[in-house]
CSV table of N, CA and C and ligand atoms in Angstrom, one decimal:
chain,number,residue,atom,x,y,z
O,255,MET,N,29.0,-11.9,26.9
O,255,MET,CA,28.9,-12.9,28.0
O,255,MET,C,29.1,-12.3,29.3
O,256,ALA,N,28.3,-12.6,30.3
O,256,ALA,CA,28.4,-12.1,31.6
O,256,ALA,C,29.7,-12.8,32.2
O,257,GLU,N,30.5,-12.0,32.9
O,257,GLU,CA,31.8,-12.6,33.4
O,257,GLU,C,31.7,-12.9,34.9
O,258,GLU,N,30.5,-12.7,35.4
O,258,GLU,CA,30.4,-13.1,36.8
O,258,GLU,C,29.3,-14.1,36.9
O,259,LEU,N,29.6,-15.2,37.6
O,259,LEU,CA,28.6,-16.2,37.8
O,259,LEU,C,27.7,-15.9,38.9
O,260,ILE,N,26.4,-16.1,38.7
O,260,ILE,CA,25.4,-15.9,39.8
O,260,ILE,C,25.2,-17.3,40.4
O,261,ILE,N,25.6,-17.4,41.7
O,261,ILE,CA,25.6,-18.7,42.3
O,261,ILE,C,24.4,-18.8,43.3
O,262,SER,N,23.6,-19.8,43.1
O,262,SER,CA,22.5,-20.1,44.0
O,262,SER,C,23.0,-20.6,45.3
O,263,THR,N,22.5,-20.0,46.4
O,263,THR,CA,22.9,-20.5,47.7
O,263,THR,C,22.0,-21.5,48.3
O,264,SER,N,21.1,-22.0,47.4
O,264,SER,CA,20.1,-23.0,47.9
O,264,SER,C,20.8,-24.3,48.4
O,265,SER,N,20.3,-24.9,49.4
O,265,SER,CA,20.8,-26.1,50.0
O,265,SER,C,20.4,-27.3,49.1
O,266,ASP,N,19.5,-27.0,48.1
O,266,ASP,CA,19.0,-28.1,47.2
O,266,ASP,C,19.9,-28.1,46.0
O,267,LYS,N,20.7,-29.1,45.7
O,267,LYS,CA,21.6,-29.1,44.6
O,267,LYS,C,20.9,-29.0,43.3
O,268,GLN,N,19.7,-29.6,43.2
O,268,GLN,CA,18.9,-29.4,42.0
O,268,GLN,C,18.7,-28.0,41.6
O,269,GLU,N,18.4,-27.2,42.6
O,269,GLU,CA,18.3,-25.7,42.4
O,269,GLU,C,19.6,-25.1,42.0
O,270,ARG,N,20.7,-25.5,42.6
O,270,ARG,CA,22.0,-24.9,42.2
O,270,ARG,C,22.3,-25.3,40.7
O,271,TYR,N,22.0,-26.5,40.3
O,271,TYR,CA,22.3,-26.9,38.9
O,271,TYR,C,21.4,-26.1,38.0
O,272,LYS,N,20.1,-25.9,38.5
O,272,LYS,CA,19.1,-25.2,37.6
O,272,LYS,C,19.6,-23.8,37.4
O,273,ALA,N,20.2,-23.1,38.4
O,273,ALA,CA,20.7,-21.8,38.2
O,273,ALA,C,21.9,-21.8,37.3
O,274,LEU,N,22.7,-22.8,37.4
O,274,LEU,CA,24.0,-22.9,36.8
O,274,LEU,C,24.0,-23.2,35.3
O,275,ILE,N,23.2,-24.2,34.9
O,275,ILE,CA,23.3,-24.7,33.5
O,275,ILE,C,23.0,-23.6,32.5
O,276,PRO,N,22.0,-22.8,32.6
O,276,PRO,CA,21.8,-21.7,31.6
O,276,PRO,C,23.0,-20.8,31.5
O,277,GLN,N,23.7,-20.6,32.7
O,277,GLN,CA,24.9,-19.7,32.7
O,277,GLN,C,26.0,-20.4,31.9
O,278,ILE,N,26.1,-21.7,32.1
O,278,ILE,CA,27.1,-22.4,31.3
O,278,ILE,C,26.9,-22.3,29.8
O,279,GLU,N,25.6,-22.4,29.4
O,279,GLU,CA,25.2,-22.3,28.0
O,279,GLU,C,25.7,-20.9,27.5
O,280,ALA,N,25.4,-19.9,28.3
O,280,ALA,CA,25.8,-18.5,27.9
O,280,ALA,C,27.3,-18.3,27.8
O,281,LEU,N,28.0,-18.9,28.8
O,281,LEU,CA,29.4,-18.8,28.9
O,281,LEU,C,30.1,-19.3,27.6
O,282,VAL,N,29.6,-20.3,27.0
O,282,VAL,CA,30.3,-20.9,25.8
O,282,VAL,C,29.6,-20.6,24.5
O,283,ALA,N,28.5,-19.8,24.6
O,283,ALA,CA,27.7,-19.6,23.4
O,283,ALA,C,28.5,-19.0,22.2
O,284,ASP,N,29.3,-18.0,22.4
O,284,ASP,CA,30.0,-17.3,21.3
O,284,ASP,C,31.5,-17.7,21.2
O,285,GLU,N,31.9,-18.8,21.9
O,285,GLU,CA,33.3,-19.1,21.9
O,285,GLU,C,33.5,-20.5,21.3
O,286,PRO,N,34.2,-20.6,20.2
O,286,PRO,CA,34.4,-22.0,19.6
O,286,PRO,C,35.6,-22.7,20.2
O,287,ASP,N,36.5,-22.1,20.9
O,287,ASP,CA,37.7,-22.8,21.3
O,287,ASP,C,37.4,-23.8,22.4
O,288,LEU,N,37.8,-25.0,22.2
O,288,LEU,CA,37.5,-26.1,23.1
O,288,LEU,C,38.2,-25.9,24.5
O,289,ILE,N,39.4,-25.6,24.5
O,289,ILE,CA,40.1,-25.5,25.8
O,289,ILE,C,39.6,-24.3,26.6
O,290,ALA,N,39.3,-23.2,25.9
O,290,ALA,CA,38.8,-22.0,26.6
O,290,ALA,C,37.4,-22.4,27.3
O,291,ASN,N,36.6,-23.1,26.5
O,291,ASN,CA,35.3,-23.4,27.0
O,291,ASN,C,35.3,-24.5,28.1
O,292,LEU,N,36.2,-25.5,28.0
O,292,LEU,CA,36.3,-26.5,29.0
O,292,LEU,C,36.9,-25.9,30.3
O,293,SER,N,37.8,-24.9,30.2
O,293,SER,CA,38.4,-24.2,31.3
O,293,SER,C,37.3,-23.5,32.1
O,294,ASN,N,36.5,-22.7,31.4
O,294,ASN,CA,35.4,-22.0,32.1
O,294,ASN,C,34.4,-22.9,32.7
O,295,ILE,N,34.1,-24.0,32.0
O,295,ILE,CA,33.0,-24.9,32.5
O,295,ILE,C,33.6,-25.6,33.8
O,296,ALA,N,34.8,-26.0,33.8
O,296,ALA,CA,35.4,-26.5,35.0
O,296,ALA,C,35.3,-25.5,36.2
O,297,ALA,N,35.7,-24.3,35.9
O,297,ALA,CA,35.7,-23.2,36.9
O,297,ALA,C,34.3,-23.0,37.4
O,298,ALA,N,33.3,-22.9,36.5
O,298,ALA,CA,31.9,-22.6,36.9
O,298,ALA,C,31.4,-23.8,37.7
O,299,LEU,N,31.7,-25.0,37.4
O,299,LEU,CA,31.2,-26.2,38.2
O,299,LEU,C,31.8,-26.1,39.6
O,300,LYS,N,33.1,-25.8,39.6
O,300,LYS,CA,33.8,-25.8,40.9
O,300,LYS,C,33.2,-24.7,41.8
O,301,GLN,N,33.0,-23.5,41.2
O,301,GLN,CA,32.5,-22.3,41.9
O,301,GLN,C,31.1,-22.5,42.4
O,302,ALA,N,30.2,-23.0,41.5
O,302,ALA,CA,28.8,-23.1,41.9
O,302,ALA,C,28.5,-24.3,42.7
O,303,MET,N,29.2,-25.5,42.5
O,303,MET,CA,28.8,-26.7,43.1
O,303,MET,C,29.8,-27.1,44.2
O,304,ASN,N,30.9,-26.3,44.3
O,304,ASN,CA,31.9,-26.5,45.4
O,304,ASN,C,32.5,-27.9,45.4
O,305,PHE,N,32.7,-28.5,44.2
O,305,PHE,CA,33.2,-29.8,44.1
O,305,PHE,C,34.7,-29.8,44.6
O,306,PHE,N,35.1,-31.0,45.1
O,306,PHE,CA,36.5,-31.1,45.5
O,306,PHE,C,37.5,-31.1,44.3
O,307,TRP,N,37.1,-31.8,43.3
O,307,TRP,CA,37.9,-31.8,42.1
O,307,TRP,C,37.0,-32.0,40.9
O,308,VAL,N,37.1,-31.2,39.9
O,308,VAL,CA,36.3,-31.3,38.7
O,308,VAL,C,37.2,-31.0,37.5
O,309,GLY,N,37.1,-31.9,36.5
O,309,GLY,CA,37.9,-31.6,35.3
O,309,GLY,C,37.6,-32.6,34.2
O,310,PHE,N,38.4,-32.4,33.1
O,310,PHE,CA,38.2,-33.1,31.9
O,310,PHE,C,39.5,-33.9,31.6
O,311,TYR,N,39.2,-35.1,31.0
O,311,TYR,CA,40.3,-35.9,30.4
O,311,TYR,C,39.9,-36.1,29.0
O,312,LEU,N,40.9,-35.8,28.1
O,312,LEU,CA,40.6,-35.8,26.6
O,312,LEU,C,41.3,-37.0,26.0
O,313,VAL,N,40.5,-37.7,25.1
O,313,VAL,CA,41.1,-38.9,24.4
O,313,VAL,C,42.1,-38.4,23.4
O,314,LYS,N,43.4,-38.9,23.6
O,314,LYS,CA,44.4,-38.5,22.7
O,314,LYS,C,45.2,-39.8,22.4
O,315,GLU,N,45.1,-40.3,21.1
O,315,GLU,CA,45.6,-41.6,20.7
O,315,GLU,C,44.9,-42.6,21.6
O,316,ASN,N,45.7,-43.4,22.4
O,316,ASN,CA,45.1,-44.5,23.1
O,316,ASN,C,44.9,-44.2,24.6
O,317,GLN,N,45.0,-42.9,24.9
O,317,GLN,CA,44.9,-42.6,26.4
O,317,GLN,C,44.0,-41.5,26.6
O,318,LEU,N,43.6,-41.3,27.9
O,318,LEU,CA,42.9,-40.1,28.4
O,318,LEU,C,44.0,-39.2,28.9
O,319,VAL,N,44.1,-38.0,28.5
O,319,VAL,CA,45.1,-37.1,28.9
O,319,VAL,C,44.4,-35.9,29.6
O,320,LEU,N,45.0,-35.5,30.8
O,320,LEU,CA,44.4,-34.5,31.6
O,320,LEU,C,44.2,-33.2,30.8
O,321,GLY,N,43.0,-32.6,31.0
O,321,GLY,CA,42.7,-31.3,30.4
O,321,GLY,C,42.4,-30.3,31.4
O,322,PRO,N,41.6,-29.3,31.1
O,322,PRO,CA,41.3,-28.2,32.0
O,322,PRO,C,40.6,-28.8,33.3
O,323,PHE,N,41.0,-28.3,34.4
O,323,PHE,CA,40.4,-28.8,35.7
O,323,PHE,C,40.5,-27.8,36.8
O,324,GLN,N,39.8,-28.0,37.9
O,324,GLN,CA,39.9,-27.2,39.1
O,324,GLN,C,40.1,-28.1,40.3
O,325,GLY,N,41.0,-27.8,41.1
O,325,GLY,CA,41.3,-28.7,42.3
O,325,GLY,C,42.7,-29.1,42.4
O,326,PRO,N,43.0,-30.0,43.3
O,326,PRO,CA,44.4,-30.4,43.4
O,326,PRO,C,45.0,-31.0,42.2
O,327,ILE,N,46.3,-31.0,42.1
O,327,ILE,CA,47.0,-31.6,40.9
O,327,ILE,C,46.5,-33.1,40.7
O,328,ALA,N,46.5,-33.6,39.5
O,328,ALA,CA,46.0,-34.9,39.2
O,328,ALA,C,46.8,-35.7,38.3
O,329,CYS,N,46.5,-37.0,38.2
O,329,CYS,CA,47.2,-37.9,37.3
O,329,CYS,C,47.0,-37.4,35.8
O,330,THR,N,48.1,-37.5,35.0
O,330,THR,CA,48.0,-36.9,33.7
O,330,THR,C,47.5,-37.8,32.6
O,331,ARG,N,47.8,-39.1,32.8
O,331,ARG,CA,47.4,-40.1,31.7
O,331,ARG,C,46.7,-41.3,32.3
O,332,ILE,N,45.6,-41.7,31.6
O,332,ILE,CA,44.8,-42.9,32.1
O,332,ILE,C,44.6,-43.8,30.9
O,333,ASN,N,44.9,-45.1,31.0
O,333,ASN,CA,44.7,-46.0,29.9
O,333,ASN,C,43.3,-46.4,29.7
O,334,PHE,N,42.9,-46.8,28.5
O,334,PHE,CA,41.6,-47.3,28.2
O,334,PHE,C,41.2,-48.4,29.2
O,335,GLY,N,40.0,-48.3,29.8
O,335,GLY,CA,39.5,-49.3,30.7
O,335,GLY,C,40.0,-49.2,32.1
O,336,LYS,N,41.0,-48.3,32.3
O,336,LYS,CA,41.6,-48.2,33.7
O,336,LYS,C,40.9,-47.1,34.5
O,337,GLY,N,40.8,-47.4,35.8
O,337,GLY,CA,40.2,-46.5,36.7
O,337,GLY,C,38.7,-46.2,36.3
O,338,VAL,N,38.1,-45.2,37.0
O,338,VAL,CA,36.7,-44.9,36.8
O,338,VAL,C,36.6,-44.2,35.4
O,339,CYS,N,37.6,-43.3,35.1
O,339,CYS,CA,37.6,-42.6,33.9
O,339,CYS,C,37.7,-43.5,32.7
O,340,GLY,N,38.7,-44.4,32.8
O,340,GLY,CA,38.9,-45.4,31.7
O,340,GLY,C,37.7,-46.3,31.5
O,341,ALA,N,37.1,-46.7,32.6
O,341,ALA,CA,35.9,-47.5,32.5
O,341,ALA,C,34.7,-46.8,31.8
O,342,ALA,N,34.5,-45.5,32.2
O,342,ALA,CA,33.4,-44.8,31.5
O,342,ALA,C,33.7,-44.6,30.0
O,343,TRP,N,35.0,-44.5,29.6
O,343,TRP,CA,35.4,-44.4,28.2
O,343,TRP,C,35.1,-45.8,27.6
O,344,LYS,N,35.5,-46.9,28.2
O,344,LYS,CA,35.3,-48.2,27.6
O,344,LYS,C,33.8,-48.6,27.5
O,345,GLU,N,33.1,-48.3,28.6
O,345,GLU,CA,31.7,-48.7,28.7
O,345,GLU,C,30.8,-47.7,28.0
O,346,ARG,N,31.3,-46.5,27.7
O,346,ARG,CA,30.6,-45.5,27.0
O,346,ARG,C,29.4,-45.0,27.8
O,347,LYS,N,29.5,-45.0,29.1
O,347,LYS,CA,28.4,-44.6,29.9
O,347,LYS,C,28.8,-43.9,31.2
O,348,THR,N,27.9,-43.2,31.8
O,348,THR,CA,28.1,-42.5,33.1
O,348,THR,C,28.4,-43.6,34.2
O,349,ILE,N,29.4,-43.3,35.0
O,349,ILE,CA,29.6,-44.2,36.2
O,349,ILE,C,29.6,-43.4,37.4
O,350,ILE,N,28.8,-43.9,38.4
O,350,ILE,CA,28.7,-43.2,39.7
O,350,ILE,C,29.4,-44.2,40.7
O,351,VAL,N,30.4,-43.7,41.4
O,351,VAL,CA,31.1,-44.6,42.4
O,351,VAL,C,30.9,-44.0,43.8
O,352,PRO,N,30.0,-44.7,44.6
O,352,PRO,CA,29.7,-44.1,46.0
O,352,PRO,C,30.9,-44.2,46.9
O,353,ASN,N,31.8,-45.2,46.7
O,353,ASN,CA,32.9,-45.4,47.6
O,353,ASN,C,34.1,-45.9,46.7
O,354,VAL,N,35.0,-45.0,46.5
O,354,VAL,CA,36.1,-45.3,45.5
O,354,VAL,C,36.9,-46.5,46.0
O,355,ASP,N,37.0,-46.7,47.3
O,355,ASP,CA,37.8,-47.9,47.8
O,355,ASP,C,37.1,-49.2,47.3
O,356,GLU,N,35.9,-49.1,46.9
O,356,GLU,CA,35.2,-50.4,46.5
O,356,GLU,C,35.1,-50.5,45.0
O,357,PHE,N,35.8,-49.6,44.3
O,357,PHE,CA,35.8,-49.7,42.8
O,357,PHE,C,37.1,-50.4,42.4
O,358,PRO,N,37.0,-51.6,41.8
O,358,PRO,CA,38.3,-52.2,41.4
O,358,PRO,C,39.0,-51.4,40.4
O,359,GLY,N,40.3,-51.1,40.7
O,359,GLY,CA,41.2,-50.4,39.8
O,359,GLY,C,41.0,-48.9,39.9
O,360,HIS,N,40.3,-48.4,40.9
O,360,HIS,CA,40.2,-46.9,41.0
O,360,HIS,C,41.6,-46.3,41.1
O,361,ILE,N,41.8,-45.2,40.4
O,361,ILE,CA,43.1,-44.5,40.4
O,361,ILE,C,43.0,-43.4,41.4
O,362,ALA,N,43.8,-43.5,42.5
O,362,ALA,CA,43.7,-42.5,43.5
O,362,ALA,C,44.7,-41.3,43.2
O,363,CYS,N,44.2,-40.3,42.5
O,363,CYS,CA,45.0,-39.1,42.3
O,363,CYS,C,45.2,-38.4,43.6
O,364,SER,N,44.2,-38.4,44.5
O,364,SER,CA,44.2,-37.8,45.8
O,364,SER,C,43.6,-38.7,46.8
O,365,SER,N,44.3,-38.9,47.9
O,365,SER,CA,43.8,-39.8,49.0
O,365,SER,C,42.6,-39.2,49.6
O,366,ALA,N,42.3,-37.9,49.4
O,366,ALA,CA,41.1,-37.3,50.0
O,366,ALA,C,39.8,-37.6,49.2
O,367,SER,N,39.9,-38.1,48.0
O,367,SER,CA,38.7,-38.5,47.2
O,367,SER,C,38.0,-39.7,47.7
O,368,LYS,N,36.7,-39.6,47.9
O,368,LYS,CA,36.0,-40.7,48.5
O,368,LYS,C,34.9,-41.2,47.6
O,369,SER,N,34.3,-40.3,46.8
O,369,SER,CA,33.3,-40.8,45.8
O,369,SER,C,33.5,-40.0,44.5
O,370,GLU,N,32.9,-40.5,43.4
O,370,GLU,CA,33.3,-39.9,42.1
O,370,GLU,C,32.1,-40.2,41.1
O,371,ILE,N,32.0,-39.3,40.1
O,371,ILE,CA,31.1,-39.5,39.0
O,371,ILE,C,31.9,-39.2,37.7
O,372,VAL,N,31.7,-40.0,36.7
O,372,VAL,CA,32.4,-39.7,35.4
O,372,VAL,C,31.4,-39.9,34.3
O,373,LEU,N,31.4,-38.9,33.4
O,373,LEU,CA,30.5,-38.9,32.2
O,373,LEU,C,31.3,-38.8,30.9
O,374,PRO,N,31.0,-39.6,29.9
O,374,PRO,CA,31.6,-39.4,28.6
O,374,PRO,C,30.9,-38.4,27.7
O,375,ALA,N,31.7,-37.8,26.8
O,375,ALA,CA,31.1,-36.9,25.8
O,375,ALA,C,31.5,-37.6,24.4
O,376,PHE,N,30.6,-37.5,23.5
O,376,PHE,CA,30.7,-38.2,22.2
O,376,PHE,C,30.8,-37.2,21.0
O,377,LYS,N,31.6,-37.6,20.0
O,377,LYS,CA,31.7,-36.9,18.7
O,377,LYS,C,31.6,-38.0,17.7
O,378,ASP,N,30.7,-37.9,16.7
O,378,ASP,CA,30.6,-38.9,15.7
O,378,ASP,C,30.5,-40.3,16.3
O,379,GLY,N,29.8,-40.5,17.4
O,379,GLY,CA,29.6,-41.8,18.0
O,379,GLY,C,30.8,-42.3,18.8
O,380,GLU,N,31.9,-41.5,18.9
O,380,GLU,CA,33.1,-42.0,19.6
O,380,GLU,C,33.2,-41.1,20.9
O,381,VAL,N,33.7,-41.8,22.0
O,381,VAL,CA,34.0,-41.0,23.2
O,381,VAL,C,35.2,-40.2,22.9
O,382,VAL,N,35.1,-38.9,23.1
O,382,VAL,CA,36.3,-38.0,22.9
O,382,VAL,C,36.8,-37.4,24.2
O,383,MET,N,36.0,-37.4,25.2
O,383,MET,CA,36.5,-36.9,26.5
O,383,MET,C,35.6,-37.4,27.6
O,384,VAL,N,36.1,-37.3,28.8
O,384,VAL,CA,35.2,-37.5,30.0
O,384,VAL,C,35.3,-36.3,30.9
O,385,LEU,N,34.2,-36.1,31.6
O,385,LEU,CA,34.1,-35.2,32.8
O,385,LEU,C,34.2,-36.0,34.0
O,386,ASP,N,35.1,-35.7,34.9
O,386,ASP,CA,35.3,-36.4,36.1
O,386,ASP,C,35.1,-35.4,37.3
O,387,VAL,N,34.3,-35.9,38.2
O,387,VAL,CA,34.0,-35.0,39.4
O,387,VAL,C,34.3,-35.9,40.7
O,388,ASP,N,35.1,-35.4,41.6
O,388,ASP,CA,35.5,-36.1,42.8
O,388,ASP,C,34.9,-35.4,44.0
O,389,SER,N,34.6,-36.2,45.0
O,389,SER,CA,34.1,-35.6,46.3
O,389,SER,C,35.0,-36.1,47.4
O,390,ASP,N,35.2,-35.3,48.4
O,390,ASP,CA,35.9,-35.8,49.6
O,390,ASP,C,34.9,-36.4,50.6
O,391,GLN,N,33.6,-36.6,50.2
O,391,GLN,CA,32.6,-37.2,51.0
O,391,GLN,C,32.2,-38.5,50.4
O,392,LEU,N,31.9,-39.5,51.1
O,392,LEU,CA,31.4,-40.8,50.6
O,392,LEU,C,30.0,-40.5,50.0
O,393,ASN,N,29.6,-41.3,49.0
O,393,ASN,CA,28.2,-41.3,48.5
O,393,ASN,C,27.7,-39.9,48.2
O,394,ASP,N,28.5,-39.1,47.5
O,394,ASP,CA,28.1,-37.7,47.3
O,394,ASP,C,27.4,-37.5,45.9
O,395,PHE,N,27.3,-38.5,45.1
O,395,PHE,CA,26.7,-38.3,43.7
O,395,PHE,C,25.6,-39.2,43.5
O,396,ASP,N,24.5,-38.7,42.8
O,396,ASP,CA,23.4,-39.6,42.6
O,396,ASP,C,22.8,-39.3,41.2
O,397,GLU,N,21.6,-39.8,40.9
O,397,GLU,CA,21.0,-39.6,39.6
O,397,GLU,C,20.8,-38.1,39.3
O,398,GLN,N,20.6,-37.3,40.3
O,398,GLN,CA,20.4,-35.8,40.0
O,398,GLN,C,21.6,-35.2,39.4
O,399,ASP,N,22.8,-35.6,40.0
O,399,ASP,CA,24.1,-35.1,39.5
O,399,ASP,C,24.2,-35.7,38.0
O,400,ALA,N,23.9,-37.0,37.9
O,400,ALA,CA,24.1,-37.6,36.6
O,400,ALA,C,23.3,-36.8,35.5
O,401,ALA,N,22.0,-36.5,35.8
O,401,ALA,CA,21.1,-35.9,34.9
O,401,ALA,C,21.6,-34.5,34.6
O,402,ALA,N,22.0,-33.7,35.6
O,402,ALA,CA,22.4,-32.3,35.4
O,402,ALA,C,23.7,-32.3,34.7
O,403,LEU,N,24.7,-33.1,35.1
O,403,LEU,CA,26.0,-33.1,34.4
O,403,LEU,C,25.9,-33.6,32.9
O,404,GLN,N,24.9,-34.5,32.7
O,404,GLN,CA,24.6,-34.9,31.3
O,404,GLN,C,24.2,-33.7,30.5
O,405,GLN,N,23.4,-32.8,31.0
O,405,GLN,CA,23.1,-31.6,30.3
O,405,GLN,C,24.3,-30.8,29.9
O,406,VAL,N,25.2,-30.7,30.9
O,406,VAL,CA,26.5,-30.0,30.6
O,406,VAL,C,27.2,-30.7,29.4
O,407,MET,N,27.2,-32.1,29.5
O,407,MET,CA,27.9,-32.8,28.4
O,407,MET,C,27.3,-32.5,27.0
O,408,HIS,N,26.0,-32.4,27.0
O,408,HIS,CA,25.3,-32.1,25.7
O,408,HIS,C,25.7,-30.7,25.2
O,409,ILE,N,25.8,-29.7,26.2
O,409,ILE,CA,26.3,-28.4,25.8
O,409,ILE,C,27.7,-28.5,25.1
O,410,ILE,N,28.5,-29.3,25.8
O,410,ILE,CA,29.9,-29.5,25.3
O,410,ILE,C,29.9,-30.1,23.9
O,411,GLU,N,29.0,-31.1,23.7
O,411,GLU,CA,29.0,-31.9,22.5
O,411,GLU,C,28.7,-31.0,21.3
O,412,ARG,N,28.0,-29.8,21.5
O,412,ARG,CA,27.7,-28.9,20.4
O,412,ARG,C,28.9,-28.2,19.9
O,413,PHE,N,29.9,-28.1,20.7
O,413,PHE,CA,31.1,-27.4,20.1
O,413,PHE,C,32.3,-28.3,19.9
O,414,LEU,N,32.1,-29.6,19.9
O,414,LEU,CA,33.2,-30.6,19.7
O,414,LEU,C,33.4,-30.7,18.2
J,244,SME,N1,40.0,-41.4,40.1
J,244,SME,C1,40.0,-41.3,38.7
J,244,SME,C2,41.4,-40.7,38.2
J,244,SME,C3,41.3,-39.3,38.0
J,244,SME,S1,41.3,-38.3,39.4
J,244,SME,O1,40.2,-38.7,40.3
J,244,SME,C4,41.3,-36.7,39.1
J,244,SME,C5,39.9,-42.7,38.1
J,244,SME,O2,39.9,-43.7,38.8
J,244,SME,O3,39.8,-42.8,36.9
């Protein structure tokens, strides 16, 4: 596995995702350990996409519990249906929030977060974790992010 990420400097985020996703595939290809892989994926996303906060919450019993992440410290536990993460778990779908202040029940781990995207990953038909990405800019995520990050979730689902 290459241990250095080649980062596209394109101003087009689609191009940056295109350069990144095959490298994420390679990064996890020979490693079965979940925490090791999620840690490197969070770091690769932070480094290549310069996200304010990016990380995973893992379903443990009846809660989402903080997993590997990059960025400021964050809330450790989120209940089913609560916040954007809990809503993505409950609704079993990707949620894009252009303005977190307008999302009922948004959990503000950092007052600097302005917009957010959360995607669930599935094992045997059940949500087992979510990927959460926060931006300090309003309206920073769109369908391009959803599609690219969905590819990352599919890579993750292979080693769950
Ligand atoms: N804002 C999230 C909580 C997690 S932090 O953003 C890292 C939410 O409402 O679920």
